[in-house]
Amino acid sequence: MHNCLTTTFWEDLRMTKASSYTAKLPDADGFYDYSPEEDAIWGELYERQMKLLAGLACREYLDGVRVLGLRPDKVPQLLDVNRRLEEATGFGVEGVPALIPPSRFYELLSRGKFPLATFLRRREHIDYIEEPDLFHEVFGHCPLLTNQSYANFVRRFGETAVQLGKGYSWHLFRIFWFTVEFGLINTPEGRRCFGAGIVSSPSETKAAMEGTACEFRPFDLMSVLRTPYRIYIVQPIYYVIDSFADLEAIIEQDIGGMIDKAKALGD
């Protein structure tokens, strides 16, 4: 059963929840040691999602999976993911503990580094894990960072968060939630998913792309800033963009002023 907790800032979860997982540490060469069982779990997750996402994920995401060279037989190494991302868009990744403060999260994004949890879920959590693990981070987030417009948006989002400070974080993260985590995009083939929380989760994929119990809204910045979201449940509301270039335009608006207005108007 999902905990129907309402929150305004998902990243607080990284800082405040105790984790039953321990971050893996690299050796002197930057190599992370994953066991045969972890390779098998990665492979099961990878093959299940790739089969499910055919015809449901946007082309840019699926292209990104190929650019990163993700495959089912081995847990990917951070060094390989980082190298391929830097070659594609200049973005990168950095291994972090399971729980990091929001300020650290935003600072890394502002430097063009996506923070990666280095542990992989255990088999008892193969269908659902509360906190982001390596599969969610690499399979969910990293493929689209091979798209330049998307990578520019994520970096600019981090810069904006650092500039605005803590007083704006709760509302600002709503933009991240409804795009990077649970975004949908209109394509010539129809509506497709790209958010990491959708592409890395079978229940979210089916709900967002095949379900009828959720609501789809055109992306409007003020509406997003006034929309609370809920964690630990399948999302009831999704916002849909028209292009990844639109994301760059969104984050270049007067975000601080828009948040001030959203606070005055209320949720």
Coordinates of C-alpha atoms in Angstrom, one line a residue:
M1 CA 0.0 0.0 0.0
H2 CA 1.2 3.5 -0.8
N3 CA 1.4 6.1 1.9
C4 CA -0.8 8.9 0.7
L5 CA 1.4 11.6 2.1
T6 CA 1.0 15.0 0.6
T7 CA 4.2 17.0 0.3
T8 CA 5.4 20.2 -1.3
F9 CA 9.1 19.2 -1.6
W10 CA 10.0 15.7 -2.7
E11 CA 13.7 16.3 -2.3
D12 CA 13.3 16.6 1.5
L13 CA 12.8 12.9 1.3
R14 CA 16.4 12.4 0.4
M15 CA 17.5 14.3 3.5
T16 CA 15.0 13.2 6.2
K17 CA 14.0 9.6 5.5
A18 CA 16.2 6.9 7.0
S19 CA 17.4 4.5 4.3
S20 CA 17.8 0.8 4.5
Y21 CA 20.4 1.0 1.7
T22 CA 24.0 1.9 1.9
A23 CA 25.7 3.8 -1.0
K24 CA 28.4 1.8 -2.8
L25 CA 31.8 3.4 -2.9
P26 CA 34.1 3.2 -6.0
D27 CA 37.6 1.7 -6.0
A28 CA 40.7 3.8 -6.8
D29 CA 39.9 3.6 -10.5
G30 CA 36.3 4.7 -10.0
F31 CA 34.8 1.2 -10.6
Y32 CA 31.8 0.2 -8.6
D33 CA 31.5 -3.5 -7.7
Y34 CA 28.1 -5.0 -8.4
S35 CA 27.3 -8.6 -7.7
P36 CA 25.9 -11.2 -10.2
E37 CA 22.6 -10.9 -8.3
E38 CA 22.6 -7.1 -8.8
D39 CA 23.4 -7.6 -12.5
A40 CA 20.4 -10.0 -12.7
I41 CA 18.1 -7.5 -11.0
W42 CA 19.2 -4.7 -13.3
G43 CA 18.6 -7.0 -16.3
E44 CA 15.1 -7.9 -15.2
L45 CA 14.2 -4.3 -14.6
Y46 CA 15.8 -3.1 -17.9
E47 CA 14.1 -5.8 -20.1
R48 CA 10.7 -5.3 -18.5
Q49 CA 10.7 -1.6 -19.0
M50 CA 12.2 -1.6 -22.5
K51 CA 9.5 -4.0 -23.6
L52 CA 6.8 -1.8 -21.9
L53 CA 8.1 1.5 -23.2
A54 CA 8.1 0.5 -26.9
G55 CA 5.6 2.9 -28.5
L56 CA 5.0 4.7 -25.2
A57 CA 8.2 6.6 -24.5
C58 CA 9.3 9.5 -26.7
R59 CA 11.9 9.0 -29.4
E60 CA 14.4 11.2 -27.6
Y61 CA 14.4 9.0 -24.5
L62 CA 14.8 5.8 -26.5
D63 CA 17.6 7.3 -28.5
G64 CA 19.2 8.3 -25.2
V65 CA 19.2 4.7 -24.0
R66 CA 21.1 3.7 -27.1
V67 CA 23.6 6.6 -26.9
L68 CA 24.4 5.6 -23.3
G69 CA 24.9 2.0 -24.3
L70 CA 22.6 0.7 -21.6
R71 CA 22.1 -3.1 -21.8
P72 CA 20.5 -5.8 -19.7
D73 CA 23.6 -7.9 -18.9
K74 CA 25.5 -5.6 -16.6
V75 CA 24.8 -2.7 -14.1
P76 CA 26.2 0.3 -15.9
Q77 CA 29.3 2.0 -14.5
L78 CA 29.1 5.6 -13.5
L79 CA 32.3 6.4 -15.4
D80 CA 30.8 5.1 -18.6
V81 CA 27.6 7.0 -18.2
N82 CA 29.5 10.1 -17.4
R83 CA 31.7 9.8 -20.4
R84 CA 28.9 9.3 -22.9
L85 CA 26.8 12.1 -21.4
E86 CA 29.7 14.5 -21.6
E87 CA 30.3 13.5 -25.2
A88 CA 26.6 14.1 -26.1
T89 CA 25.7 17.3 -24.3
G90 CA 28.4 18.3 -21.8
F91 CA 26.4 17.1 -18.9
G92 CA 27.6 14.5 -16.4
V93 CA 26.8 12.5 -13.3
E94 CA 28.2 12.2 -9.8
G95 CA 27.8 9.4 -7.3
V96 CA 26.2 10.5 -4.0
P97 CA 25.0 8.8 -0.8
A98 CA 21.4 7.7 -0.8
L99 CA 20.2 10.8 1.0
I100 CA 21.5 14.3 0.2
P101 CA 20.2 17.7 1.2
P102 CA 18.2 19.7 -1.4
S103 CA 20.9 22.4 -1.5
R104 CA 23.5 19.8 -2.6
F105 CA 21.1 18.4 -5.2
Y106 CA 20.5 21.8 -6.7
E107 CA 24.2 22.8 -6.6
L108 CA 25.2 19.6 -8.6
L109 CA 22.5 20.3 -11.2
S110 CA 23.8 23.9 -11.5
R111 CA 27.2 22.5 -12.4
G112 CA 25.8 20.1 -15.0
K113 CA 26.1 17.0 -12.8
F114 CA 23.2 14.8 -12.1
P115 CA 23.5 13.1 -8.7
L116 CA 23.3 9.3 -8.9
A117 CA 22.5 7.0 -6.0
T118 CA 25.0 4.1 -6.4
F119 CA 23.0 1.3 -4.8
L120 CA 20.6 -1.0 -6.6
R121 CA 17.3 -2.1 -5.1
R122 CA 17.1 -5.6 -3.6
R123 CA 14.8 -8.2 -5.1
E124 CA 12.1 -7.7 -2.4
H125 CA 11.8 -4.1 -3.7
I126 CA 12.0 -5.0 -7.4
D127 CA 8.5 -3.7 -8.2
Y128 CA 8.6 -0.6 -5.9
I129 CA 11.2 1.2 -3.9
E130 CA 10.4 4.5 -2.0
E131 CA 13.8 6.2 -2.6
P132 CA 15.6 6.7 -5.9
D133 CA 18.1 3.9 -6.6
L134 CA 20.6 3.4 -9.5
F135 CA 18.0 2.0 -11.8
H136 CA 15.7 5.0 -11.4
E137 CA 18.6 7.4 -11.7
V138 CA 20.4 5.9 -14.7
F139 CA 17.5 4.3 -16.6
G140 CA 15.0 6.9 -15.7
H141 CA 17.0 10.2 -15.7
C142 CA 20.1 9.8 -17.8
P143 CA 18.9 8.9 -21.3
L144 CA 17.2 12.3 -21.8
L145 CA 20.3 14.1 -20.6
T146 CA 21.7 13.2 -24.1
N147 CA 19.2 15.7 -25.5
Q148 CA 20.8 19.2 -25.5
S149 CA 17.6 21.2 -24.9
Y150 CA 16.7 18.9 -22.0
A151 CA 20.2 19.0 -20.5
N152 CA 20.2 22.8 -20.8
F153 CA 16.9 22.9 -18.9
V154 CA 18.1 20.7 -16.1
R155 CA 21.3 22.8 -15.6
R156 CA 19.4 26.1 -15.7
F157 CA 16.8 24.7 -13.2
G158 CA 19.7 24.0 -10.8
E159 CA 21.1 27.5 -11.4
T160 CA 17.7 29.1 -10.7
A161 CA 17.2 27.1 -7.5
V162 CA 20.7 28.1 -6.2
Q163 CA 20.0 31.8 -7.1
L164 CA 16.5 31.9 -5.5
G165 CA 17.4 30.0 -2.3
K166 CA 15.4 28.0 0.1
G167 CA 12.3 30.2 0.3
Y168 CA 11.4 29.3 -3.2
S169 CA 12.4 25.6 -3.2
W170 CA 9.0 24.1 -2.5
H171 CA 7.2 25.8 -5.3
L172 CA 10.2 25.5 -7.7
F173 CA 10.4 21.8 -7.3
R174 CA 6.9 21.5 -8.7
I175 CA 8.4 22.4 -12.1
F176 CA 10.9 19.5 -11.7
W177 CA 8.2 17.1 -10.5
F178 CA 5.9 17.7 -13.4
T179 CA 8.6 17.6 -16.1
V180 CA 11.8 15.7 -15.2
E181 CA 10.0 13.2 -12.9
F182 CA 6.5 12.9 -14.4
G183 CA 6.5 14.8 -17.7
L184 CA 4.7 13.9 -20.9
I185 CA 5.2 15.3 -24.4
N186 CA 3.1 15.7 -27.5
T187 CA 4.7 14.1 -30.6
P188 CA 3.6 13.5 -34.2
E189 CA 2.9 9.9 -33.1
G190 CA 0.7 11.0 -30.1
R191 CA 1.4 11.7 -26.4
R192 CA 4.5 10.0 -25.1
C193 CA 6.2 9.8 -21.7
F194 CA 9.6 11.1 -20.7
G195 CA 9.6 11.7 -17.0
A196 CA 12.0 9.4 -15.0
G197 CA 9.3 8.4 -12.5
I198 CA 7.2 7.2 -15.4
V199 CA 9.8 5.4 -17.6
S200 CA 11.4 3.6 -14.7
S201 CA 8.1 2.3 -13.2
P202 CA 5.7 -0.2 -14.8
S203 CA 2.7 1.1 -12.7
E204 CA 3.4 4.7 -13.6
T205 CA 4.0 3.8 -17.3
K206 CA 0.6 2.1 -17.5
A207 CA -1.2 4.7 -15.6
A208 CA 0.2 7.6 -17.6
M209 CA -0.1 6.0 -21.0
E210 CA -2.9 3.5 -20.8
G211 CA -5.0 4.6 -17.8
T212 CA -8.2 6.6 -17.7
A213 CA -8.2 7.6 -14.0
C214 CA -5.7 10.5 -14.4
E215 CA -6.0 14.0 -15.8
F216 CA -3.8 15.4 -18.6
R217 CA -3.2 19.2 -18.7
P218 CA -1.2 21.3 -21.1
F219 CA 1.9 22.7 -19.4
D220 CA 1.2 26.1 -18.0
L221 CA 3.8 27.5 -15.6
M222 CA 1.4 29.2 -13.3
S223 CA -0.8 26.2 -13.1
V224 CA 2.2 24.0 -12.3
L225 CA 3.4 26.3 -9.6
R226 CA 0.0 26.2 -8.0
T227 CA -0.4 22.4 -8.2
P228 CA 0.7 20.3 -5.1
Y229 CA 1.8 16.8 -5.9
R230 CA 1.7 13.6 -3.9
I231 CA 4.4 11.0 -3.4
Y232 CA 4.0 7.3 -2.9
I233 CA 0.9 7.1 -5.2
V234 CA 0.4 6.8 -8.9
Q235 CA 0.1 10.3 -10.1
P236 CA -3.5 11.7 -10.7
I237 CA -2.3 14.7 -12.8
Y238 CA 0.2 14.9 -15.6
Y239 CA 1.3 18.1 -17.5
V240 CA 2.1 17.8 -21.2
I241 CA 4.8 19.8 -23.0
D242 CA 5.0 20.3 -26.8
S243 CA 8.8 20.1 -27.2
F244 CA 11.9 20.0 -25.2
A245 CA 12.8 23.4 -26.5
D246 CA 9.8 24.6 -24.6
L247 CA 11.5 23.6 -21.3
E248 CA 14.3 25.9 -22.0
A249 CA 11.9 28.8 -22.6
I250 CA 10.0 27.9 -19.4
I251 CA 13.0 28.1 -17.1
E252 CA 14.1 31.5 -18.6
Q253 CA 11.0 33.2 -17.4
D254 CA 10.9 35.3 -14.2
I255 CA 10.6 32.2 -12.0
G256 CA 11.0 34.1 -8.7
G257 CA 8.2 36.6 -9.7
M258 CA 6.0 33.8 -10.8
I259 CA 6.4 31.9 -7.6
D260 CA 5.6 35.0 -5.6
K261 CA 2.4 35.4 -7.6
A262 CA 1.6 31.7 -7.2
K263 CA 2.0 32.0 -3.4
A264 CA -0.3 35.0 -3.3
L265 CA -2.9 33.2 -5.4
G266 CA -2.7 30.0 -3.4
D267 CA -2.8 26.3 -4.4

